[in-house]
Structure formats: structure tokens, C-alpha cells
């Protein structure tokens, strides 16, 4: 509908069972208004589209009356019953249009920066990051949407986050199913004695991956020698023969039909692959791996039952295949993973894609000569020369996990105190006497003690009392301030909202300071404008901190002001720097009239 | 807090090694006189010996040029002249102290002006740790030892390395270092020593009542410290001295191999000899050269 509003007659129902209040439904781009026909009725609805989350409606073909159900943010719903389905359709389209548009609008406001070309993928990453991290979202809202920082600047420091998010987006490749395909049951038609197999490209891919001889046969026979349908018929015939375990019949049929023979024989590609793999086994893992270990393609794993060497069935041995072989081959293929990623429609494409990937992987592997040389090299490096090695016992120091509170709580007082101490600590002790005189005076003190004995009393009672009081007071004070529980920090004792506000102030101050200090030295007018904006934002924080301090109960106010003090100091330092640089500019700009900014 | 190892045979027995600061320059310019200080300390030592029959006290004097053992209660069985005016053990202690001062004076030589007049704290700390090692290895039953430092002199930054090594070895042997600082400013070394080894550091406000401070805080044996609340240090000054010039610094360069501290950028670490990297491009080309070694 091209118009910006819709007016229809409808009945408003609060629940499904409600008979509904007849009235008029008016929808424009901003809101929905429902006015009942009966002015005395109390039901009137005025809802903004901002709160509407989605819509549902009854289907036209069903026997239900035409209902439109609009769900809002708080999971409530408004149900409207229309007179006919065309009305419903019209309303539905309108609502859909408005919802789509409102979804766009919120994104658009964050995109409109002409100096930044963003791909849709990057926008998605940013939106996802904002949705996941509420702290980031708060910062974003505070600074970018109020114009203090631009979008580009905000995200410039968070490249790592974006990259990490982007790399997560790679989808996982689906592997093969663990169920073996020989379990795929054909549908048997009891009447005509026909058996129908359903083959999907997925299954075909798996068959080709597990039986490379079949793959080779497919590539060579189809479509030259036989049609695909024939190929698969023969394949399944072979499977059937295998499953009956009738090796004599299998041999007979193989003798007749050479193509069938291919399916019935042992897979020679597998055999050669296995041999090659054995040769490439890392000698540091297993120096004795040799061809005797290559048994997975042999029936019964090369083990002969009843102790005999199996001479009798030698000519039919080729046509036997055991369950363990099948299972092992299947497991090996599943673990190797999927070589072909794409969705393929037909068999030919599947076969070719698989062949392609196999060629690539064989090109990547090194030639045999290289591998042997590399193996020998590794071998020589890994062989341990025992008498050259030192003892293995490492002197371990036990892990000592200190209480971090000790460090951080004590640093606070230290940071305020040391700057004063620095200067006075290096003062010389002024000594007016010469060395022999000093020693003499010390010795004189000792003699006086010897003569007179110790002081009587050692310490005056009132002095002792004072000392005792002071000590008790300070010990109990620190205990009270720092808290009894070592896990507790001073932040935990504040009310939750205060704690969150404090932490949020810290992160926002850090963000502002980061951008502020990065903009110096100011070389372009862009930076100049940016610094001004940041300075304004920083000045706005001071009253917020005062308010925070005021909102806390009085016994915690001291703690909070101690926590707020470093924030003040950091902001003060930044603003001082700003003012100093402004002053310098204004004095300089007098000297440089040629427009140097 | 160091808890007693298996050699402890009774809970509250203590073996205290007291490091007494006899730096003449400090005492000549301090507000409290040496005799007052000494009398309070003597009373305190006697009190420790009376707390438990099995307590032991060892006193080491930290002089300006040398350090020496002054008193060992285990050896001093000869009770000396009891003259009613001072405890019996004091006379031998005072005699030995006098002799030590005479010797120290003889060792003194002309010092250039401008040097901080600090006492040889590192020396006495090392001596006390050696004494403890001897006790540990003697095999006899002994209480777990601790060290009490009575210092007034300022820190000498040239002793930083030696003091830190001593502190770490004390930490290793689980010997707490208590410190009582009676000077004017703060001593970073003492604060760090007590912090790292789990001892108590205190700077008394009122030096007339020094005896009371000593009895309340430093007479507590190690076992009782788990339930007696002692004053906690408000802040620890973790500043270090650089290894090259022995200046106290806040920010500097650290060798990533041996953790030695330098105040200026250096080409080579003087302690372990590792070469420090220069600009990025040079480092990259050096590593490239390494990879092209010929195959043998």
C-alpha cells in the first residue's frame, strides 16, 4: 500500500475466546489506534509501533475467521478480527512494512558517516558485538550517539574484537554421517519383486569416498560405457552378492560380467594407499612399522582361522569382504572429514569434485624421495643420547597465591605518600661532630648506663597508656576499614547501583582519556575539534561524580571519595594539559598569522 | 605467616635475632638519646627471656663499617655481676658493645661527602641468616627463629641487591623479619622485608614509649600471631634501586632473563650478559640469518 495509513473496520479481542468489541482500527506509520463504535465501551487502544515486535495471522484457506495478532515487547498480544481476508491482507502488509522500516531506522543512524565505507559483514559484526556486550553497548550509546566520538574512532581501538568475531563466523563443515550406508534400506515392492534404492548426492559422495575403486569405475564407465542407472544397478547387485556371503556365486557372476567384477573385487586403490601410508609413518613413533601392518584391506585382517593358511579358497578369496573391513574403512573416511564442501546436484559433479580434491591433496604431498630423507633426518634428531642429558628433576618452587587485597589496598596510601618522601629521604644527616667525637659520645652513653643502670621506670605509665591506646585504635580501625573477609573488596560493600555506576564511570573515563591523549599533538583541525568535544564530555563527568558521592550513605562516603579521587586526578591532569596547550596556541597564534592551526 | 616446622617442640618458644642499629651518625642527630634507647631495648630483651624458659635471644650490632655478634643468651651462662640496677645479662652485652664500637672506629676511613650515611644493614641481615642456618643444621631441637630489626638509619641504595637477596633467602627459609623503624622518614627496605617474609613492620610515633611498642607488637611469638591482631602496614614502598648507579628509581628497564633493574637503556645486561635487542628490523634480519644454516 502506498498510503501512509490504513483504516479498517475490525473487532478487538483481548483473548481468543473474547467475542470482540467492534470498532475502527486506524494504523499510521507511528502507531495503532483502535476506537470502539460504542463510545461507552471502555476498551480503547493506542499503541506505538515501537512496541510491536511481530505479527501472526490466520491462514486464508482454513476455516478460521480472519484474525491478526500483534505481539508486543512484553509478550502481550492484541488480536483483531477483520470482516474478510482482503482486509486482513492489507493490514498485514502495512504492519510488515512499518516493522521492516523501524528495524532499518535504528541501524541507519549508526551508518551515516560518509568517510567510512563499511561492508554489510562488518556492520553485522559490530551489531553483534554490541548486542553481546552490554558494557560496550552502554559506552557506545553514551559517546557515539551523543556525538562525542564518531563511530570510526570508537571502533578504531577495538579492531581485535572485530577480527575475532569475524573469524568465528566461519561455518563448521558437516562431516559424514556415522551410520554406514550399507544400512540404507531399499524399499521393496512386494508385488513386482522390485527393489528401489533412493540415492542422494550425499550418499553418493560417501560411497565414492569410501570405495575409491567404485569412484574410478564411475569416472571411466559413465557415460561412455553404460548409463548411470545401469552402473548403480550393477553396484547394488554386487552389494547384494556380498551380503549373501556367497563367494562362489559372486565369482561366477564376476566371470560373466566384467563391470560387475570391478565391484566385487578387493579395492586395489585402497591397498596401494594403505601401503603408501605405512611407508610414511613417522619412525620416531614406530620404527618397526612395515608392510605386515598393512592389513586393513585384507579380509579377516589377514588372520586365518583354524590355523590353516586358507589354501582352499584362494581363487574366491578375492570376492569376499568382511564386516570389519567395511567398518574400518567407513570409520577412516568419517574421521578424515569431508573433502568436498559444496552442495552438489548430480552424480557426475560429485565424482569430479572428489577427483579434483584428491588430485590436489596428492600434489601437496611430497614425493617419496623427500619423505625418506626427511624421515631419516627426524630420526637422527629424535634419538636420545642418554649420557648427554642432564637430570630431569626441576627445582620447583611451590605456588604461592597472595592476597591481592594486600597489595592494592596498601598502594592507595602509598601513592599519596611517596611523592613527599622522595625529596626528604635523600637528605643528609647533618653531623657537626667529627668521627672520633661521635664514637666517644656513644661510648660515654654506654658507660653511663653501666654506672646508673636502666631507667627507673623503664617507661612512664601515661606514655605507655597512650601508646597502647593508639595501637589498639589503629589496629581495630584497619580491620574495620579493610574488612574481615579477605575476598571482600571495598567495592562489594557499596550498594549495587553505586558499584555499577562507579565501574561504568571508570570505563567511560578511560575511553575518553584514551582518545584525548591519542589526539595530542594537535596537527589538524579535525583533531582540534575532537579534543574540544572530549574536553566538554570530561567536564560533564564532574557533576555526575558529585551526585554519586552524595547518593551514598554517610558511613561509606569516605570510601567512595577515596575511590573517586584517582578519577578526579586523571581528569584534572587531562584538563590541565588541555588548558596549557590552549594557552600556548593563543600566544603562538599571534606570532603565526599565516593560518597555522 | 610462617608457621612452625617440625622442629618446634613447644608452641610459644621463640628464638629472636635482634639487629641493633649503632650507626653513630644517626644516633648523634636523633631525638632520642642512645642511652635511653639502649635501656629500653635491654629491658625488652630481658622480658623476652622471661616469657618462656626456653626462649633465646641473639643480638647483632649493625655498625657503620662492620657488624658483629654482641650477645647470645644460649652461650651467656655466666650471669655476671648482679648489682640490682640492671638485669644480669646486660653487663656482658654492654661490654661487648663497647669493644665493638672501638673496633668499628678503627675501621673507619675518610668518606666522600654526599654519601648517605646508612648502616651496614645487609651485613647484619646476612650474618643473622647464617646463624639461623647453623641452628637449622645443628640437629638440636630449636624454636623457629625470627629476626627483629631496630633501625634508625636511612636506606643505602647501594645495598639494595644484597638486602633483596637476603630477604628472599629469609622468605625461602620461612623466617619472618619484623622491623621497627625509629628514624625520621620511611624505610623502603624494611617495609619490603616485612611484607615479603610475613613479618610485622611498625614505625612508632612516640619514641618515649618504645618499650611499650616493643612489648606489645614484637614480643609476640610466631604461634600466637595467628590469633593476636598486630598492626597492619598501611602501605609498602616497593621502589627499587637500579643496579648500575644504585639510585632509587620508580621506572626503569628490566632484563627479561635475570630481572636486573637498570635506569638507562643498556646494550648488555651486566648481571647475566644477555644482549638486549635493538630496533625491530635488526632483530628480524638476525633471525633470518639463523634459519639458513647449511644442512649437515
Coordinates of C-alpha atoms in Angstrom, one line a residue, chain A residues 373 377 396-398 400 402-403 405-407 409-411 413-414 418 421-422 424-431 433-443 445-456 458-460 463-468 470-471 474-475 478-479 482, chain B residues 22 24-29 34-36 38-40 42-43 64-65 83 85-87 94-95 97-98 101-102 104-105 108-109 114-117 154 171-172 185-186 195-196 202 206 208-213 216-217 229-239 248 250 295:
Chain A
X373 CA 65.2 -38.1 3.6
X377 CA 66.6 -36.5 9.5
X396 CA 60.0 -26.4 41.7
X397 CA 59.1 -23.5 43.9
X398 CA 55.7 -24.1 45.4
X400 CA 52.1 -19.0 46.5
X402 CA 49.0 -13.9 47.6
X403 CA 46.1 -11.9 48.7
X405 CA 44.0 -7.0 48.5
X406 CA 47.2 -6.6 50.5
X407 CA 48.9 -5.1 47.5
X409 CA 44.8 -1.6 49.4
X410 CA 48.2 -0.6 50.6
X411 CA 49.2 1.0 47.3
X413 CA 48.0 5.2 50.7
X414 CA 51.5 4.7 49.3
X418 CA 55.7 8.7 48.4
X421 CA 59.0 11.3 50.9
X422 CA 61.1 11.2 47.8
X424 CA 63.3 14.3 52.1
X425 CA 64.7 10.7 52.0
X426 CA 67.9 11.7 50.4
X427 CA 68.6 14.5 52.9
X428 CA 71.9 14.1 54.6
X429 CA 72.0 13.6 58.3
X430 CA 73.8 16.7 59.4
X431 CA 76.6 15.8 61.6
X433 CA 80.9 16.4 65.2
X434 CA 83.8 14.6 63.8
X435 CA 84.1 10.9 63.8
X436 CA 86.1 10.3 66.9
X437 CA 83.9 12.6 68.9
X438 CA 80.9 10.7 67.8
X439 CA 82.2 7.4 68.8
X440 CA 83.3 8.9 72.1
X441 CA 79.8 10.1 72.8
X442 CA 78.4 6.7 72.1
X443 CA 80.8 5.1 74.4
X445 CA 76.3 6.7 76.9
X446 CA 77.2 3.1 77.4
X447 CA 79.3 3.8 80.4
X448 CA 76.5 5.9 81.9
X449 CA 74.2 3.1 81.6
X450 CA 76.6 0.8 83.2
X451 CA 77.0 3.1 86.0
X452 CA 73.5 4.2 86.6
X453 CA 71.6 1.1 85.5
X454 CA 68.5 1.2 83.4
X455 CA 65.9 3.8 83.7
X456 CA 63.5 3.6 86.5
X458 CA 61.6 1.9 82.0
X459 CA 58.7 3.8 80.6
X460 CA 56.3 6.2 82.2
X463 CA 53.2 7.3 77.9
X464 CA 52.6 3.6 77.9
X465 CA 48.9 4.1 78.2
X466 CA 48.9 6.5 75.3
X467 CA 50.9 4.1 73.1
X468 CA 48.6 1.2 74.0
X470 CA 46.9 4.4 69.8
X471 CA 47.9 1.0 68.8
X474 CA 44.8 1.8 64.7
X475 CA 44.5 -2.0 64.6
X478 CA 42.3 -1.0 59.7
X479 CA 40.3 -4.1 60.5
X482 CA 39.6 -3.2 55.1
Chain B
X22 CA 74.6 1.5 66.1
X24 CA 76.8 6.8 65.1
X25 CA 75.7 9.4 62.6
X26 CA 72.2 8.6 63.2
X27 CA 72.4 8.5 66.9
X28 CA 74.2 11.7 67.2
X29 CA 71.5 13.6 65.4
X34 CA 71.3 6.3 72.6
X35 CA 71.3 5.6 76.3
X36 CA 67.5 5.9 76.6
X38 CA 69.6 1.1 74.8
X39 CA 68.0 0.9 78.2
X40 CA 64.6 0.2 76.8
X42 CA 67.8 -4.1 77.3
X43 CA 64.7 -4.3 79.3
X64 CA 78.8 1.9 60.2
X65 CA 81.8 0.0 59.0
X83 CA 74.1 -5.3 91.1
X85 CA 70.3 -2.0 88.9
X86 CA 70.2 -3.9 85.7
X87 CA 69.5 -7.3 84.5
X94 CA 77.4 -3.7 77.2
X95 CA 81.0 -4.7 77.4
X97 CA 79.1 -3.4 72.6
X98 CA 81.9 -1.1 73.8
X101 CA 82.4 0.3 68.9
X102 CA 86.1 0.6 69.4
X104 CA 84.4 0.0 64.3
X105 CA 86.0 3.3 64.9
X108 CA 86.5 4.0 59.7
X109 CA 88.1 5.9 56.9
X114 CA 77.3 13.4 49.9
X115 CA 77.0 9.7 50.6
X116 CA 74.0 8.6 52.6
X117 CA 75.2 7.6 56.0
X154 CA 68.2 5.7 56.2
X171 CA 61.5 -16.0 52.7
X172 CA 62.7 -19.3 51.4
X185 CA 61.4 9.0 57.1
X186 CA 60.2 5.7 55.9
X195 CA 56.0 -7.6 53.7
X196 CA 57.7 -10.3 51.7
X202 CA 55.9 -0.6 62.6
X206 CA 56.1 8.1 70.3
X208 CA 59.4 7.7 74.7
X209 CA 57.2 4.7 74.9
X210 CA 59.4 2.5 72.7
X211 CA 59.4 -0.2 75.3
X212 CA 55.6 -0.4 75.2
X213 CA 55.7 -0.7 71.4
X216 CA 53.0 -5.1 72.5
X217 CA 54.0 -5.9 69.0
X229 CA 46.0 -8.9 65.8
X230 CA 49.1 -6.9 65.1
X231 CA 49.2 -3.6 63.3
X232 CA 49.0 -3.9 59.6
X233 CA 51.2 -1.8 57.5
X234 CA 49.3 0.9 55.6
X235 CA 51.4 1.0 52.6
X236 CA 54.5 -0.7 51.3
X237 CA 57.0 1.2 49.3
X238 CA 58.2 -1.1 46.6
X239 CA 60.7 1.2 44.9
X248 CA 66.3 4.7 43.8
X250 CA 60.3 4.2 40.1
X295 CA 72.3 -28.9 6.3

